[in-house]
Amino acid sequence: MCSVTICCKILPCGVLYKLRVYNRLYADSFYQKGPPVPKPSPSTSTVASTPPIAKPPESGKGKKLLDQYRDVLRIKHYSPRTEDSYVLWVRNYILFHDKRHPKELGVPEIGQFLTHLANKREIAASTQNQAFSAILFLYRHVLHIELDEIQLAELRPQRSKTVPTVLSKDEVKRLIANLSGTYKLIAQVMYGSGLRLMETMRLRVKDLDFDNHQIVVRDGKGENDRFSILPDSLIQPLQFHLQYVKALHQKDLADGLGSVYLPYALDRKYRNADKDWVWQYVFPASNVSTDKRTGITRRHHIHESFLQKSIREAARRANIDKHVTPHTLRHSFATHLLQAGYDIRTIQELLGHKDVKTTMIYTHVLQRGGLAVKSPLDQIRDQKREYIAVPGGPAVSRITVAKPLSRAMGQRREVKSPLDE
């Protein structure tokens, strides 16, 4: 007698039992060998196939030592110029020791290299310090090797105190008069605002604030921003110059170019910002060039070497018997402000010095008292007439120092650029 309950009791012993055995064997083979993967045929599409496993990023161990050195410098936001200089010194250090790895070298070998630089190549103390800093950066931040600090302190050369070259106001006028075009305008900005050479070259349109008569210096020395004065006499010439620059930018856009370098990946953060007018350089180059890092063709700023050659030639034509460089205009800016009676702290902020001791070097032309120092030789000449000046020689004038202004109670005098005087 068969019923549903009897059939349900019989099935587990028959068909269901075979199903259980089959599933158990299939499951064991699945977990041990994995699921069977069908072989793709040539006509079968491989879109739904298993994606390949991503390879881990390449570590720095496979790179060359100098490439690792550059990577660490860029991580710490060293300037491109410092990066090139440091890499060059480390390469010379390795070549000097017959291409031995720096891990095999130590403080004695560093001392031998610095001695070679000082005795054989006769480099200045500041250059020797730069080479020393580049080698220390290699051991501390790339190789992570601790050196004896006491022995290293004995190797560091002592920098000598130098006096900056300063032009008189008459010499500045003669120098600028012998310049023309864009280079004359650049020299006026440097002297009128006290900017460094590369700070002037890297000025962008948005950094000129004509309404507030000020210039915003971005990423100055030490990646610090600051404000400086914009001379009143330069507002109209700069506005005329920007009209020419804007026409040049529009021509580049029509030619499919018009992009400019933006730091800190701002071109990815702000779309099309590299082609925006406010980001363009105030003093662009006459020709486009290809960026060696990115391979992008764009218009960079004027190369600083052109201004250096122009100022050197202008100083020769102006009969200025001094070693004149673009940085001399910055020295003259600070000195002439001191002569005009502005306090040292104000000049420190305009120049962007971290320490006021750096600004104090410009007081070499001044005297602490209210009168300038008069040589005793001149006093003898005035009293006894024993010394006679050379006929046709320039007249000597003493510099009278104005009393520095007090910054107490928030009172502060408005700074007037020496270019406007």
Coordinates of C-alpha atoms in Angstrom, one line a residue:
M1 CA 0.0 0.0 0.0
C2 CA 1.6 3.1 -1.2
S3 CA 0.9 6.6 0.1
V4 CA 2.5 10.0 -0.1
T5 CA 4.2 9.6 3.3
I6 CA 5.7 6.2 2.2
C7 CA 7.0 7.8 -1.1
C8 CA 8.6 10.6 0.9
K9 CA 10.3 8.1 3.1
I10 CA 11.6 6.1 0.1
L11 CA 12.9 9.0 -1.9
P12 CA 15.7 9.9 0.5
C13 CA 17.1 6.4 0.2
G14 CA 17.0 6.6 -3.6
V15 CA 17.1 9.7 -5.7
L16 CA 17.8 12.2 -2.9
Y17 CA 20.6 10.1 -1.6
K18 CA 22.3 10.2 -5.1
L19 CA 21.8 14.0 -5.2
R20 CA 23.5 14.5 -1.8
V21 CA 26.5 12.4 -2.9
Y22 CA 26.8 14.3 -6.1
N23 CA 26.6 17.7 -4.4
R24 CA 29.2 16.7 -1.8
L25 CA 31.7 15.6 -4.4
Y26 CA 31.2 18.7 -6.5
A27 CA 31.6 20.9 -3.5
D28 CA 34.9 19.3 -2.4
S29 CA 36.3 19.7 -5.9
F30 CA 35.1 23.4 -6.0
Y31 CA 36.8 24.4 -2.8
Q32 CA 40.0 22.5 -3.5
K33 CA 40.5 23.4 -7.2
G34 CA 38.2 26.3 -7.7
P35 CA 35.3 26.5 -10.2
P36 CA 35.9 25.2 -13.7
V37 CA 36.9 28.1 -16.0
P38 CA 35.8 27.6 -19.6
K39 CA 38.4 28.3 -22.2
P40 CA 37.4 31.2 -24.3
S41 CA 37.0 30.6 -28.0
P42 CA 38.2 33.1 -30.6
S43 CA 34.6 34.0 -31.4
T44 CA 33.6 34.4 -27.8
S45 CA 33.7 37.9 -26.3
T46 CA 36.0 38.4 -23.3
V47 CA 34.3 41.5 -21.9
A48 CA 32.8 39.6 -19.0
S49 CA 36.1 37.8 -18.1
T50 CA 37.8 38.2 -14.7
P51 CA 39.7 41.5 -14.6
P52 CA 43.5 41.2 -14.1
I53 CA 45.0 41.8 -10.6
A54 CA 46.4 45.3 -10.3
K55 CA 50.1 45.5 -9.7
P56 CA 51.4 47.4 -6.7
P57 CA 53.0 50.8 -7.4
E58 CA 56.6 50.7 -8.1
S59 CA 58.6 51.5 -5.0
G60 CA 61.5 53.9 -4.8
K61 CA 64.0 51.1 -4.3
G62 CA 64.0 50.4 -8.1
K63 CA 64.9 54.0 -8.9
K64 CA 68.4 55.4 -9.2
L65 CA 69.8 57.3 -6.3
L66 CA 69.7 60.8 -7.9
D67 CA 66.0 60.1 -9.0
Q68 CA 65.2 59.3 -5.4
Y69 CA 67.0 62.4 -4.3
R70 CA 64.9 64.6 -6.6
D71 CA 61.7 63.0 -5.4
V72 CA 62.5 63.8 -1.8
L73 CA 63.4 67.4 -2.7
R74 CA 60.1 67.8 -4.5
I75 CA 58.2 66.3 -1.5
K76 CA 59.7 69.0 0.7
H77 CA 58.9 71.7 -1.8
Y78 CA 62.4 72.8 -2.6
S79 CA 62.5 75.2 -5.6
P80 CA 63.5 73.9 -9.0
R81 CA 66.7 75.9 -8.9
T82 CA 67.7 74.5 -5.5
E83 CA 66.9 71.0 -6.8
D84 CA 69.2 71.3 -9.8
S85 CA 72.0 72.7 -7.7
Y86 CA 71.7 70.0 -5.0
V87 CA 71.6 67.2 -7.6
L88 CA 74.7 68.7 -9.3
W89 CA 76.7 68.8 -6.0
V90 CA 75.7 65.2 -5.1
R91 CA 76.7 64.0 -8.5
N92 CA 80.1 65.8 -8.2
Y93 CA 80.5 64.3 -4.7
I94 CA 80.0 60.7 -6.1
L95 CA 82.3 61.3 -9.1
F96 CA 85.0 62.7 -6.9
H97 CA 85.1 59.4 -5.0
D98 CA 85.3 57.3 -8.1
K99 CA 81.6 56.5 -8.3
R100 CA 81.5 54.8 -4.9
H101 CA 78.0 54.6 -3.3
P102 CA 77.5 57.3 -0.6
K103 CA 76.6 54.5 1.9
E104 CA 80.3 53.5 1.8
L105 CA 81.4 57.0 2.5
G106 CA 81.3 59.1 5.7
V107 CA 82.4 62.3 7.4
P108 CA 86.1 61.9 6.3
E109 CA 85.1 61.6 2.7
I110 CA 82.8 64.6 3.0
G111 CA 85.8 66.6 4.4
Q112 CA 88.0 65.5 1.5
F113 CA 85.4 66.7 -1.0
L114 CA 85.0 70.1 0.7
T115 CA 88.7 70.5 1.0
H116 CA 89.0 69.9 -2.8
L117 CA 86.4 72.6 -3.4
A118 CA 88.2 75.1 -1.3
N119 CA 91.8 74.4 -2.3
K120 CA 91.6 73.2 -5.9
R121 CA 88.5 74.9 -7.2
E122 CA 88.8 78.0 -4.9
I123 CA 85.0 78.4 -4.5
A124 CA 83.5 81.0 -2.2
A125 CA 82.3 80.1 1.3
S126 CA 78.7 80.5 0.4
T127 CA 79.0 78.0 -2.5
Q128 CA 80.9 75.6 -0.3
N129 CA 78.0 75.8 2.2
Q130 CA 75.6 75.0 -0.5
A131 CA 77.5 71.8 -1.5
F132 CA 77.8 70.9 2.2
S133 CA 74.0 71.3 2.7
A134 CA 73.3 69.2 -0.4
I135 CA 75.4 66.3 0.8
L136 CA 73.8 66.5 4.3
F137 CA 70.4 66.4 2.7
L138 CA 71.4 63.1 0.9
Y139 CA 72.4 61.4 4.1
R140 CA 69.6 62.7 6.4
H141 CA 66.6 62.5 4.2
V142 CA 67.4 60.0 1.4
L143 CA 69.8 57.4 2.9
H144 CA 68.6 58.0 6.5
I145 CA 72.2 57.7 7.8
E146 CA 73.1 59.6 11.0
L147 CA 76.5 61.3 10.9
D148 CA 78.6 62.6 13.7
E149 CA 77.3 66.2 14.3
I150 CA 80.4 67.3 16.1
Q151 CA 82.6 66.4 13.2
L152 CA 80.2 67.9 10.8
A153 CA 80.2 71.2 12.6
E154 CA 84.0 71.4 12.1
L155 CA 83.5 71.0 8.3
R156 CA 81.0 73.8 7.8
P157 CA 82.8 76.9 6.5
Q158 CA 82.2 80.3 8.1
R159 CA 80.6 82.8 5.7
S160 CA 82.3 86.2 5.5
K161 CA 80.3 89.3 6.0
T162 CA 79.9 91.2 2.8
V163 CA 78.6 94.7 2.1
P164 CA 76.0 95.1 -0.7
T165 CA 76.6 97.3 -3.7
V166 CA 74.3 100.3 -3.6
L167 CA 73.7 102.9 -6.3
S168 CA 73.0 106.5 -5.5
K169 CA 69.8 108.1 -6.8
D170 CA 71.6 109.8 -9.6
E171 CA 73.2 106.5 -10.6
V172 CA 69.8 104.8 -10.6
K173 CA 68.4 107.4 -12.9
R174 CA 71.3 107.1 -15.3
L175 CA 71.0 103.3 -15.3
I176 CA 67.3 103.3 -16.0
A177 CA 67.7 106.0 -18.7
N178 CA 70.0 103.6 -20.6
L179 CA 67.4 100.8 -20.6
S180 CA 64.4 100.6 -23.0
G181 CA 61.3 98.7 -23.6
T182 CA 60.2 95.9 -21.2
Y183 CA 63.6 95.7 -19.5
K184 CA 63.3 99.3 -18.4
L185 CA 59.9 98.6 -17.0
I186 CA 61.2 95.5 -15.1
A187 CA 64.1 97.5 -13.7
Q188 CA 61.7 100.2 -12.5
V189 CA 59.5 97.6 -10.8
M190 CA 62.5 96.1 -9.0
Y191 CA 63.8 99.5 -7.8
G192 CA 60.4 100.9 -7.0
S193 CA 59.1 97.9 -5.1
G194 CA 62.2 96.2 -3.8
L195 CA 61.4 92.8 -5.4
R196 CA 63.9 90.1 -6.1
L197 CA 64.7 89.1 -9.6
M198 CA 62.6 86.0 -9.8
E199 CA 59.8 87.5 -7.8
T200 CA 59.5 90.2 -10.5
M201 CA 59.7 87.7 -13.4
R202 CA 57.0 85.5 -11.8
L203 CA 54.5 88.3 -11.3
R204 CA 51.1 87.5 -12.6
V205 CA 48.3 89.9 -13.7
K206 CA 46.3 89.2 -10.5
D207 CA 49.3 90.3 -8.3
L208 CA 49.0 93.9 -9.4
D209 CA 46.6 95.8 -7.3
F210 CA 46.3 99.2 -8.9
D211 CA 43.5 100.5 -6.7
N212 CA 45.4 99.9 -3.5
H213 CA 48.8 100.8 -5.0
Q214 CA 50.4 97.5 -3.9
I215 CA 52.0 94.4 -5.4
V216 CA 51.3 90.9 -3.9
V217 CA 54.4 88.8 -4.0
R218 CA 53.4 85.1 -4.2
D219 CA 55.7 82.3 -3.2
G220 CA 58.6 84.5 -2.3
K221 CA 61.8 83.2 -0.6
G222 CA 60.8 80.4 1.7
E223 CA 57.4 80.1 0.0
N224 CA 56.1 83.2 1.9
D225 CA 53.7 85.8 0.6
R226 CA 53.9 89.5 1.3
F227 CA 52.8 92.9 0.1
S228 CA 55.0 95.6 -1.4
I229 CA 54.4 99.1 -2.7
L230 CA 53.4 99.9 -6.3
P231 CA 54.9 103.2 -7.3
D232 CA 52.4 105.8 -8.6
S233 CA 54.6 106.6 -11.5
L234 CA 54.3 102.9 -12.7
I235 CA 50.6 102.6 -12.7
Q236 CA 50.0 104.0 -16.2
P237 CA 53.0 102.3 -17.9
L238 CA 52.0 99.0 -16.4
Q239 CA 48.4 99.3 -17.6
F240 CA 49.7 100.1 -21.1
H241 CA 52.0 97.1 -20.9
L242 CA 49.2 94.8 -19.9
Q243 CA 47.2 95.8 -22.9
Y244 CA 50.0 94.5 -25.1
V245 CA 50.3 91.3 -23.0
K246 CA 46.5 90.7 -23.3
A247 CA 46.6 91.0 -27.1
L248 CA 49.5 88.6 -27.1
H249 CA 47.5 86.2 -24.9
Q250 CA 44.4 86.4 -27.2
K251 CA 46.6 85.6 -30.2
D252 CA 47.9 82.5 -28.4
L253 CA 44.4 81.4 -27.6
A254 CA 43.5 81.7 -31.3
D255 CA 46.5 79.6 -32.2
G256 CA 45.4 76.8 -29.8
L257 CA 47.9 77.8 -27.0
G258 CA 47.5 80.3 -24.3
S259 CA 48.2 78.1 -21.3
V260 CA 50.5 79.1 -18.5
Y261 CA 52.3 77.1 -15.8
L262 CA 50.3 76.8 -12.5
P263 CA 52.0 75.6 -9.3
Y264 CA 50.6 73.0 -6.9
A265 CA 48.4 71.3 -9.4
L266 CA 46.0 74.3 -9.6
D267 CA 45.3 73.4 -13.2
R268 CA 43.6 70.2 -12.1
K269 CA 41.8 72.0 -9.2
Y270 CA 40.5 74.9 -11.4
R271 CA 39.6 73.8 -14.9
N272 CA 40.9 76.1 -17.6
A273 CA 42.6 78.4 -15.1
D274 CA 45.9 78.0 -17.0
K275 CA 44.3 79.9 -19.9
D276 CA 42.6 82.5 -17.7
W277 CA 43.8 86.1 -18.2
V278 CA 44.5 86.8 -14.5
W279 CA 47.0 83.9 -14.2
Q280 CA 49.1 85.1 -17.1
Y281 CA 52.6 86.4 -16.5
V282 CA 53.1 90.2 -16.5
F283 CA 56.3 89.9 -18.4
P284 CA 55.9 87.0 -20.8
A285 CA 58.5 85.7 -23.1
S286 CA 58.5 86.6 -26.7
N287 CA 58.4 83.0 -27.9
V288 CA 56.6 79.9 -26.7
S289 CA 58.6 77.0 -25.3
T290 CA 58.1 73.4 -24.3
D291 CA 58.1 72.5 -20.6
K292 CA 60.8 69.9 -20.0
R293 CA 58.8 68.3 -17.1
T294 CA 55.4 68.1 -18.7
G295 CA 56.1 68.4 -22.4
I296 CA 53.4 71.1 -22.8
T297 CA 54.1 73.9 -25.2
R298 CA 53.2 77.3 -23.6
R299 CA 54.5 80.8 -23.0
H300 CA 56.7 81.2 -20.0
H301 CA 58.0 84.4 -18.4
I302 CA 61.1 86.2 -19.7
H303 CA 64.3 84.5 -18.9
E304 CA 66.2 86.3 -16.2
S305 CA 69.5 86.2 -18.1
F306 CA 68.2 88.7 -20.6
L307 CA 67.6 91.3 -17.9
Q308 CA 71.0 90.6 -16.3
K309 CA 72.7 91.3 -19.6
S310 CA 70.7 94.4 -20.3
I311 CA 71.5 95.9 -16.9
R312 CA 75.1 95.1 -17.2
E313 CA 75.3 96.8 -20.6
A314 CA 73.2 99.8 -19.3
A315 CA 75.6 100.3 -16.4
R316 CA 78.6 100.3 -18.8
R317 CA 76.9 103.0 -21.0
A318 CA 76.0 105.0 -17.9
N319 CA 79.7 105.0 -16.8
I320 CA 78.9 103.4 -13.4
D321 CA 82.1 101.9 -12.2
K322 CA 80.4 99.3 -9.9
H323 CA 79.4 95.7 -10.2
V324 CA 75.8 96.3 -11.0
T325 CA 73.3 93.4 -11.1
P326 CA 69.5 93.3 -11.0
H327 CA 69.7 92.7 -7.2
T328 CA 71.6 95.9 -6.8
L329 CA 68.3 97.7 -7.4
R330 CA 66.8 95.9 -4.4
H331 CA 69.8 97.0 -2.3
S332 CA 69.3 100.6 -3.5
F333 CA 65.6 100.5 -2.7
A334 CA 66.2 99.5 0.9
T335 CA 69.1 102.0 1.4
H336 CA 67.2 104.9 -0.1
L337 CA 64.2 104.2 2.2
L338 CA 66.5 104.3 5.2
Q339 CA 67.9 107.6 4.0
A340 CA 64.4 108.9 3.7
G341 CA 63.7 108.2 7.4
Y342 CA 61.6 105.1 7.3
D343 CA 62.0 102.7 10.2
I344 CA 63.9 99.4 9.9
R345 CA 60.9 97.2 10.7
T346 CA 58.8 98.7 7.9
I347 CA 61.6 98.0 5.4
Q348 CA 62.0 94.5 6.7
E349 CA 58.4 93.7 5.9
L350 CA 58.7 95.2 2.4
L351 CA 61.8 93.2 1.7
G352 CA 60.4 90.0 3.2
H353 CA 63.2 89.3 5.6
K354 CA 62.6 86.8 8.4
D355 CA 65.1 88.4 10.7
V356 CA 65.7 92.1 11.2
K357 CA 69.5 91.4 11.3
T358 CA 69.4 90.8 7.6
T359 CA 67.8 94.2 7.0
M360 CA 70.3 95.9 9.3
I361 CA 73.1 95.3 6.7
Y362 CA 71.7 98.3 4.8
T363 CA 72.6 100.7 7.6
H364 CA 76.2 100.6 6.5
V365 CA 75.7 103.9 4.7
L366 CA 74.1 105.5 7.7
Q367 CA 75.3 106.7 11.1
R368 CA 73.7 106.1 14.4
G369 CA 73.8 109.8 15.3
G370 CA 72.1 112.7 13.6
L371 CA 75.1 113.6 11.5
A372 CA 77.2 111.7 9.0
V373 CA 80.8 110.8 9.8
K374 CA 83.3 113.1 8.4
S375 CA 86.8 111.9 7.7
P376 CA 89.6 113.5 9.7
L377 CA 91.4 113.9 6.4
D378 CA 88.7 116.3 5.2
Q379 CA 88.9 118.2 8.4
I380 CA 92.7 118.7 7.9
R381 CA 92.1 119.9 4.3
D382 CA 89.4 122.4 5.4
Q383 CA 91.6 123.8 8.2
K384 CA 95.1 123.9 6.6
R385 CA 94.3 123.6 2.9
E386 CA 97.0 121.0 2.5
Y387 CA 95.0 118.7 0.3
I388 CA 93.5 119.8 -2.9
A389 CA 90.7 117.9 -4.7
V390 CA 91.4 116.6 -8.3
P391 CA 90.1 119.2 -10.8
G392 CA 86.9 118.1 -12.4
G393 CA 86.2 115.5 -9.8
P394 CA 82.7 114.8 -8.5
A395 CA 81.5 116.8 -5.5
V396 CA 81.3 114.9 -2.2
S397 CA 78.1 115.3 -0.3
R398 CA 77.4 114.0 3.2
I399 CA 74.3 111.9 3.9
T400 CA 72.1 113.3 6.7
V401 CA 70.1 110.7 8.4
A402 CA 66.6 111.5 9.3
K403 CA 65.3 110.4 12.7
P404 CA 63.5 107.0 12.5
L405 CA 59.8 107.2 13.0
S406 CA 58.2 105.7 16.1
R407 CA 55.8 102.8 15.6
A408 CA 54.2 103.2 19.0
M409 CA 50.4 103.5 19.4
G410 CA 49.9 102.0 15.9
Q411 CA 51.1 105.2 14.2
R412 CA 52.8 104.4 10.9
R413 CA 54.0 106.6 8.0
E414 CA 52.8 105.8 4.6
V415 CA 55.7 104.4 2.6
K416 CA 56.6 106.3 -0.6
S417 CA 58.6 104.5 -3.3
P418 CA 62.0 106.1 -4.0
L419 CA 61.0 105.8 -7.7
D420 CA 58.3 108.5 -7.1
E421 CA 60.7 111.0 -5.5

